PDB file of C-alpha atoms in Angstrom:
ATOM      1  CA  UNK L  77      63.627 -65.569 -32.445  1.00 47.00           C
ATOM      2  CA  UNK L  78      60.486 -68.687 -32.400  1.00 52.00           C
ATOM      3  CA  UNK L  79      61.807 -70.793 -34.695  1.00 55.00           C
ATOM      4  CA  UNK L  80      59.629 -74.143 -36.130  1.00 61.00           C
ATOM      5  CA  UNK L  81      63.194 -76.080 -36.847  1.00 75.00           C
ATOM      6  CA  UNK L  82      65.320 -75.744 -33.488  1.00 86.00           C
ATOM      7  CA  UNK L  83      68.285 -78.455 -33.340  1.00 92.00           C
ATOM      8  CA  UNK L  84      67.686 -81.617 -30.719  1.00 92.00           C
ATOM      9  CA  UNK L  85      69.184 -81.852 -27.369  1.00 91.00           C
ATOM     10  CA  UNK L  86      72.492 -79.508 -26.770  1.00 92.00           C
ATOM     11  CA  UNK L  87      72.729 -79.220 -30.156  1.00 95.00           C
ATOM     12  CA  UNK L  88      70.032 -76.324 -29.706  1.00 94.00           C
ATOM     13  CA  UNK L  89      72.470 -74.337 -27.871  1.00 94.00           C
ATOM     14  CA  UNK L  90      75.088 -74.740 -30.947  1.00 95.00           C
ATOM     15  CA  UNK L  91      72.564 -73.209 -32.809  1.00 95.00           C
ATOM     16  CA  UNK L  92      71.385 -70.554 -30.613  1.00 94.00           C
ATOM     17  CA  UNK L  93      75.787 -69.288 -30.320  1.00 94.00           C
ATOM     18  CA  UNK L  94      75.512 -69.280 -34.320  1.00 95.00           C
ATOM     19  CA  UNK L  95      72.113 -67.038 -34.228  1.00 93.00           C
ATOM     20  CA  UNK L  96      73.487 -64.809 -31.637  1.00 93.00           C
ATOM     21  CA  UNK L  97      75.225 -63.082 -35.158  1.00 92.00           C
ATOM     22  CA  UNK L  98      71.407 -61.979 -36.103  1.00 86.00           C
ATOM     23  CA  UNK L  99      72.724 -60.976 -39.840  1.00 80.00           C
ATOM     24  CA  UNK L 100      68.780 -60.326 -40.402  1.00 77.00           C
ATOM     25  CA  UNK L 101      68.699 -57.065 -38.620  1.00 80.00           C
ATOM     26  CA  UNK L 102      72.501 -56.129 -38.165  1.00 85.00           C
ATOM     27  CA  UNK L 103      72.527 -56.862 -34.288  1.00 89.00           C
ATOM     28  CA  UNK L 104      75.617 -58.546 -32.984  1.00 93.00           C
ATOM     29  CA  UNK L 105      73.840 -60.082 -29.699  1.00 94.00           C
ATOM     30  CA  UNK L 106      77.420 -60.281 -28.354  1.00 93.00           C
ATOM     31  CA  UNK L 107      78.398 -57.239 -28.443  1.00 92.00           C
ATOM     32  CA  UNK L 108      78.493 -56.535 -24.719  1.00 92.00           C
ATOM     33  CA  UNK L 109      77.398 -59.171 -21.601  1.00 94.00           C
ATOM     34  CA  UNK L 110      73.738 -57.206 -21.081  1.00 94.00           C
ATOM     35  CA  UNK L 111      73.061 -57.654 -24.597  1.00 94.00           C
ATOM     36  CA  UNK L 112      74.119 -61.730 -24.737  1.00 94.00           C
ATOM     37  CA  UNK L 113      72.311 -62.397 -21.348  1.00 93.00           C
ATOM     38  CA  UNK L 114      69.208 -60.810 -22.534  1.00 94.00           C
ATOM     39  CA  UNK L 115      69.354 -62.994 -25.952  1.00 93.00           C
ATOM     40  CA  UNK L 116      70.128 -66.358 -24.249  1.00 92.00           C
ATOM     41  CA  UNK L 117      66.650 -65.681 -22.031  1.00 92.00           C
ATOM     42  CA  UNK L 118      64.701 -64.703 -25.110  1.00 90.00           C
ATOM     43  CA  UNK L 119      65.862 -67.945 -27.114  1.00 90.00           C
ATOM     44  CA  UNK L 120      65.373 -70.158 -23.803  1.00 89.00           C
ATOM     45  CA  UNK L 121      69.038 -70.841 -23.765  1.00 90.00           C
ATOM     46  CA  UNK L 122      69.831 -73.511 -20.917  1.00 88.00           C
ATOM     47  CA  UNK L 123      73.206 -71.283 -19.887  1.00 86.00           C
ATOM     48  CA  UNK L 124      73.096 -69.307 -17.046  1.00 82.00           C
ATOM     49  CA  UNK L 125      73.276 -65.957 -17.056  1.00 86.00           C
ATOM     50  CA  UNK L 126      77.187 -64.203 -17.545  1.00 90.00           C
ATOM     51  CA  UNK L 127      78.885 -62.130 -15.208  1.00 89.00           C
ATOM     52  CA  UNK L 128      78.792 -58.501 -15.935  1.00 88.00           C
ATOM     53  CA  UNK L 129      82.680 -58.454 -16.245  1.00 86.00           C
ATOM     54  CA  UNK L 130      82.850 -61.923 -19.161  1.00 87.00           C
ATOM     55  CA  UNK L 131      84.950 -61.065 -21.952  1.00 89.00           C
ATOM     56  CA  UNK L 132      82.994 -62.032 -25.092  1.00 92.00           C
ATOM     57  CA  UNK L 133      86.155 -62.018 -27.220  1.00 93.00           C
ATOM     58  CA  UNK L 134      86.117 -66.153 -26.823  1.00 91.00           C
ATOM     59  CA  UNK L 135      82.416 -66.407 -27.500  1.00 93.00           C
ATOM     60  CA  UNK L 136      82.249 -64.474 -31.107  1.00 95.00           C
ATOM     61  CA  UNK L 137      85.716 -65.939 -31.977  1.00 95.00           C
ATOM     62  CA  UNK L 138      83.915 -69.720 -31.504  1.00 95.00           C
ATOM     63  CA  UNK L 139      80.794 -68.601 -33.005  1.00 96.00           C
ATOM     64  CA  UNK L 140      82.208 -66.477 -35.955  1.00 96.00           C
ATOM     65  CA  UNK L 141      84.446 -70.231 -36.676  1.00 97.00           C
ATOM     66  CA  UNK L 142      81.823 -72.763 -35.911  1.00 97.00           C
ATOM     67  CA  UNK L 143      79.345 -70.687 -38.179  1.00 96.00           C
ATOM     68  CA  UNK L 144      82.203 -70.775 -41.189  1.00 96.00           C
ATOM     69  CA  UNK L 145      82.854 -74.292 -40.794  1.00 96.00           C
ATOM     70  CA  UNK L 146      79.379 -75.027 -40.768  1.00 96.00           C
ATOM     71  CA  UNK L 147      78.815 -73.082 -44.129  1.00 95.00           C
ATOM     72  CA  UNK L 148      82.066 -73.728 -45.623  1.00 95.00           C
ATOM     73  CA  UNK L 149      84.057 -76.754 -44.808  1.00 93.00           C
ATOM     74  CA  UNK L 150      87.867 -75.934 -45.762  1.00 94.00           C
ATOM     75  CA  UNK L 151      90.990 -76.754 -44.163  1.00 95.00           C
ATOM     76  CA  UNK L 152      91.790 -73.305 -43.049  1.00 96.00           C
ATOM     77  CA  UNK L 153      87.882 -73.225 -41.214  1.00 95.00           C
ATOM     78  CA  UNK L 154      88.863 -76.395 -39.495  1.00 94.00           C
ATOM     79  CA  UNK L 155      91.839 -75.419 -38.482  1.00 95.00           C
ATOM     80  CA  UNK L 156      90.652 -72.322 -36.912  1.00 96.00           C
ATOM     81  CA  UNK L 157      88.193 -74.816 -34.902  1.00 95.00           C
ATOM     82  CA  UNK L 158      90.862 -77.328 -34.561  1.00 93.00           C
ATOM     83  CA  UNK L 159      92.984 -74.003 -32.476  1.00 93.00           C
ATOM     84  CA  UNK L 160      89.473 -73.345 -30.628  1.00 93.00           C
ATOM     85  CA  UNK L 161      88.995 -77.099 -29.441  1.00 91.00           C
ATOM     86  CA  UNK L 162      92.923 -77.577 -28.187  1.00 89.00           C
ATOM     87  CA  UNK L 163      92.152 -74.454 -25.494  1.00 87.00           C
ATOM     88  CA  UNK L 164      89.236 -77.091 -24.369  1.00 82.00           C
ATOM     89  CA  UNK L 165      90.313 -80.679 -23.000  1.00 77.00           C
ATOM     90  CA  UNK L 166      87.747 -83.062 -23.756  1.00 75.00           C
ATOM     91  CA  UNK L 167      87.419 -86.433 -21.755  1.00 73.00           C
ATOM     92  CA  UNK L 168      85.653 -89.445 -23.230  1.00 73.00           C
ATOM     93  CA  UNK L 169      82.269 -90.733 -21.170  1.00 74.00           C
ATOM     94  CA  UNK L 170      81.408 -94.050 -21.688  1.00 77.00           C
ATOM     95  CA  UNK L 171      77.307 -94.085 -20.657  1.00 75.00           C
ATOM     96  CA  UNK L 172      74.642 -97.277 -21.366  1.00 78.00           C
ATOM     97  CA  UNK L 173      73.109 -96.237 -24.956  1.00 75.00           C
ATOM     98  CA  UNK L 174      75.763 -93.667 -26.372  1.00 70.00           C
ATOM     99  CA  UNK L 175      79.496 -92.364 -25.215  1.00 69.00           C
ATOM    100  CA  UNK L 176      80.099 -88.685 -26.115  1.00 69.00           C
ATOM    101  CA  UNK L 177      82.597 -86.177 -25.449  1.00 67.00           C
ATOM    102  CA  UNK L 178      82.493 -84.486 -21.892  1.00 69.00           C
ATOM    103  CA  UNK L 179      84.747 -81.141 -21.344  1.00 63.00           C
ATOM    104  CA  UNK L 180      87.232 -81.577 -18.470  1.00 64.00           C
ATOM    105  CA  UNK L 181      85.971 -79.712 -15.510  1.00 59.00           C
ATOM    106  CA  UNK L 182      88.910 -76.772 -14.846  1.00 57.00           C
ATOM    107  CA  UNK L 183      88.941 -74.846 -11.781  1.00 58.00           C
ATOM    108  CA  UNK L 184      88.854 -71.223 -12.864  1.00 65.00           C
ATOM    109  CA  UNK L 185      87.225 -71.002 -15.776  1.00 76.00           C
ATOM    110  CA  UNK L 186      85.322 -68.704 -17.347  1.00 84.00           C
ATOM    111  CA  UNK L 187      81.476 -68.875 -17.382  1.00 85.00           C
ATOM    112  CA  UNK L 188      82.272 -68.065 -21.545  1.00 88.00           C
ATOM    113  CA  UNK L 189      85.106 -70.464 -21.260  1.00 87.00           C
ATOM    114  CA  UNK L 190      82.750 -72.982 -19.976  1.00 85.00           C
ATOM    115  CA  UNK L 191      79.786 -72.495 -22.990  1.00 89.00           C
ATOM    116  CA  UNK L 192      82.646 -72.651 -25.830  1.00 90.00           C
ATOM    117  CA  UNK L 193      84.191 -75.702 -23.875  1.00 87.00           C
ATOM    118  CA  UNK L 194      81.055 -77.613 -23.599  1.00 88.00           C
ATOM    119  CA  UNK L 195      79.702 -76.107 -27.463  1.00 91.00           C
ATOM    120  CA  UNK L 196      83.027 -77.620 -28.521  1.00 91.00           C
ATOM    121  CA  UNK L 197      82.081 -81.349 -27.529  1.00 88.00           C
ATOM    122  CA  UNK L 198      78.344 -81.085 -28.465  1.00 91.00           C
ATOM    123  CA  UNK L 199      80.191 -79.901 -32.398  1.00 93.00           C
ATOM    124  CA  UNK L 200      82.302 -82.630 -31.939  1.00 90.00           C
ATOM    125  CA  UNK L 201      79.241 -85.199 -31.007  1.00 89.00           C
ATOM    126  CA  UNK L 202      77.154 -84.003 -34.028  1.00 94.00           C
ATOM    127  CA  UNK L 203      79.844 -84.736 -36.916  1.00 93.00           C
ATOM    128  CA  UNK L 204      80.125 -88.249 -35.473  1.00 89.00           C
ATOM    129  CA  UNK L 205      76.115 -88.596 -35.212  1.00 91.00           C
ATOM    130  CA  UNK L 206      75.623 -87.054 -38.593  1.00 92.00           C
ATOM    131  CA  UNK L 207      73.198 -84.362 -36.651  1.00 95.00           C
ATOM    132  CA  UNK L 208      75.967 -81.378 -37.566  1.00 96.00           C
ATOM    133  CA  UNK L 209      75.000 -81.315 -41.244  1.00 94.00           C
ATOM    134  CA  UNK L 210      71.465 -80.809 -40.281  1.00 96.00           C
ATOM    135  CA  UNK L 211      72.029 -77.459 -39.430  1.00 96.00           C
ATOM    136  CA  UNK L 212      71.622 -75.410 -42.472  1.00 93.00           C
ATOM    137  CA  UNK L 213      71.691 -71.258 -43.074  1.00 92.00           C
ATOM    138  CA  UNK L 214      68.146 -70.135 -44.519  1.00 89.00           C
ATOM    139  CA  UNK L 215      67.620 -70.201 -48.234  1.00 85.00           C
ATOM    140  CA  UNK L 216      66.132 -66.663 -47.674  1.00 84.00           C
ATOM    141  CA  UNK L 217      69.182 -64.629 -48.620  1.00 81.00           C
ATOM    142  CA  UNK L 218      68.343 -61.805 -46.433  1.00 82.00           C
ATOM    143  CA  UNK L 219      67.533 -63.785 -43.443  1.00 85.00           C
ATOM    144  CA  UNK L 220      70.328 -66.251 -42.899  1.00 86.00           C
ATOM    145  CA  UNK L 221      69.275 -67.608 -39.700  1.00 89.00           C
ATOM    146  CA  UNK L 222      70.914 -71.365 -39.019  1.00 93.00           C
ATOM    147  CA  UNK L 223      67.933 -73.833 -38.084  1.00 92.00           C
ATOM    148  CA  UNK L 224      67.816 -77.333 -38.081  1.00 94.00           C
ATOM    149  CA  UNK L 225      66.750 -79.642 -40.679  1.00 94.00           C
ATOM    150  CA  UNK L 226      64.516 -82.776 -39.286  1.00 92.00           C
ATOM    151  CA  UNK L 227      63.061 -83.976 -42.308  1.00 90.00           C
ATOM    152  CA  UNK L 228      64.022 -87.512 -43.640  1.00 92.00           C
ATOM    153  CA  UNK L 229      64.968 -86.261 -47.070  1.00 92.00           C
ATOM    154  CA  UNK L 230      66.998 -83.141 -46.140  1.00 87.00           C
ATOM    155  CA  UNK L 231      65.562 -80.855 -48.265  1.00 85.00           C
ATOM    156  CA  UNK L 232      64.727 -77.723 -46.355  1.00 83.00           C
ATOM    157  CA  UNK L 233      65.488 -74.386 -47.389  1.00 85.00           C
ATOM    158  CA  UNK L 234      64.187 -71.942 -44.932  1.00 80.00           C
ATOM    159  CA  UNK L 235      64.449 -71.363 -41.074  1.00 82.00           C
ATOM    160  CA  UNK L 236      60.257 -71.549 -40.857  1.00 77.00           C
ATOM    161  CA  UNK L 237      57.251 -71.217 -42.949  1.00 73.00           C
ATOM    162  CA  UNK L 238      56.653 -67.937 -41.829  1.00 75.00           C
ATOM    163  CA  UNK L 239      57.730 -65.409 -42.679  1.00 80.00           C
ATOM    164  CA  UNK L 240      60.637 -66.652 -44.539  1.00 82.00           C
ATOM    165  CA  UNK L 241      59.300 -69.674 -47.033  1.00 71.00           C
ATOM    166  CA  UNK L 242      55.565 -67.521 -47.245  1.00 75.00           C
ATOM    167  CA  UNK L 243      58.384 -64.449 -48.391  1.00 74.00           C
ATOM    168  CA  UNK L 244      60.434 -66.776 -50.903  1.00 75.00           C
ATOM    169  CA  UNK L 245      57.186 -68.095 -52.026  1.00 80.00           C
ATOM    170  CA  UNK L 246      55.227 -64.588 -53.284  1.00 83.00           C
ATOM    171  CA  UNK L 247      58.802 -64.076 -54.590  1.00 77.00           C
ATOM    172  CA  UNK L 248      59.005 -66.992 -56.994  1.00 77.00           C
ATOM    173  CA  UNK L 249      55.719 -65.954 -58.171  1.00 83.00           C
ATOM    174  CA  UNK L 250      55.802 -62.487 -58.629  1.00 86.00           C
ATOM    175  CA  UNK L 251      58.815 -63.798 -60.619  1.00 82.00           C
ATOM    176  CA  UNK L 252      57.254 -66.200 -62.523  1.00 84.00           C
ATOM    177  CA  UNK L 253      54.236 -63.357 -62.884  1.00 85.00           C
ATOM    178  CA  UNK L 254      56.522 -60.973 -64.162  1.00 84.00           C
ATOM    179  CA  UNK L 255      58.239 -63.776 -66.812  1.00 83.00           C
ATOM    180  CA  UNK L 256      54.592 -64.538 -68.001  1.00 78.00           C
ATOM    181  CA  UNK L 257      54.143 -61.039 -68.804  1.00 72.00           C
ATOM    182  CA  UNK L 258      57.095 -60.014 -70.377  1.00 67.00           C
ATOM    183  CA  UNK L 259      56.747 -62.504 -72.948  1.00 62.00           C
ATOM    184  CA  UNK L 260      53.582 -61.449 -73.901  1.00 55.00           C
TER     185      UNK L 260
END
């Protein structure tokens, strides 16, 4: 769950709704409310905790979208967001330093309505900051994990050193090894 490359500022909890799909080890984290609450707390997720009786339905749908668009830009995957954002009325706030999109506060809404709503701006404010294609899916095939690339040059291919880049590593050179040997 530690990650070395978590995403700045709200974008972090962008990123933790796309890991909550932990492809790794086959575990849906949204599967049910206990299981979601008890992920958010274990990746020090700034939502509160969800009433036993949420319907995650909203959640994966966002998450399983966001995650496509992120990984493959089409018009059919931003459409699909495009559908998510119009159930979410944004509201421009104009501030000192930056202006951003704020969701419109509606009485009655969901505690899940309310994360998608307000994951829905912070998507929004990345594209325009350039932050959103930061966020990359690990270069270790059987990991996938999205982290955050900080580097100036963009050119990082795993979610942290360890395990994944230490894995990808020995693999390239037993690979190499192997090559070396063949041909001898």
């Amino acid at each position: 769950m530690d990650t070395d490359r978590p995403a700045p500022g709200p974008l972090e909890e962008v990123r933790i709704v796309l890991n909550s799909d932990d492809r790794f080890h086959g575990v849906d984290h949204a599967e049910d409310v206990r299981a979601l609450n008890r992920f958010l707390v274990l990746a020090r997720s700034s939502y509160a905790a969800l009433p036993a009786s949420s319907d995650l339905e909203g959640y994966r749908a966002f998450r399983d979208v966001t995650r496509d668009l992120l990984l493959h830009p089409s018009t059919a995957n931003r459409r699909a967001f495009n559908r998510i954002a119009d159930r979410h009325p944004m509201t421009v706030e104009v501030g000192e330093d930056v202006t951003r999109l704020k969701r419109v506060a509606s009485a009655g809404r969901s505690a899940v309505e309310r994360i998608v709503g307000e994951a829905v701006a912070t998507v929004h404010d990345a594209m325009v900051t350039g932050e959103w294609g930061r966020l990359r899916e690990c270069g270790r095939g059987d990991c996938l994990w999205i982290y955050y690339d900080p580097s100036p040059t963009q050119v990082m291919k795993w979610c942290s050193t360890d395990p994944c880049g230490n894995v990808m590593k020995v693999r390239a050179y037993r690979a190499r090894r192997a090559a070396g040997n063949a041909s001898a």
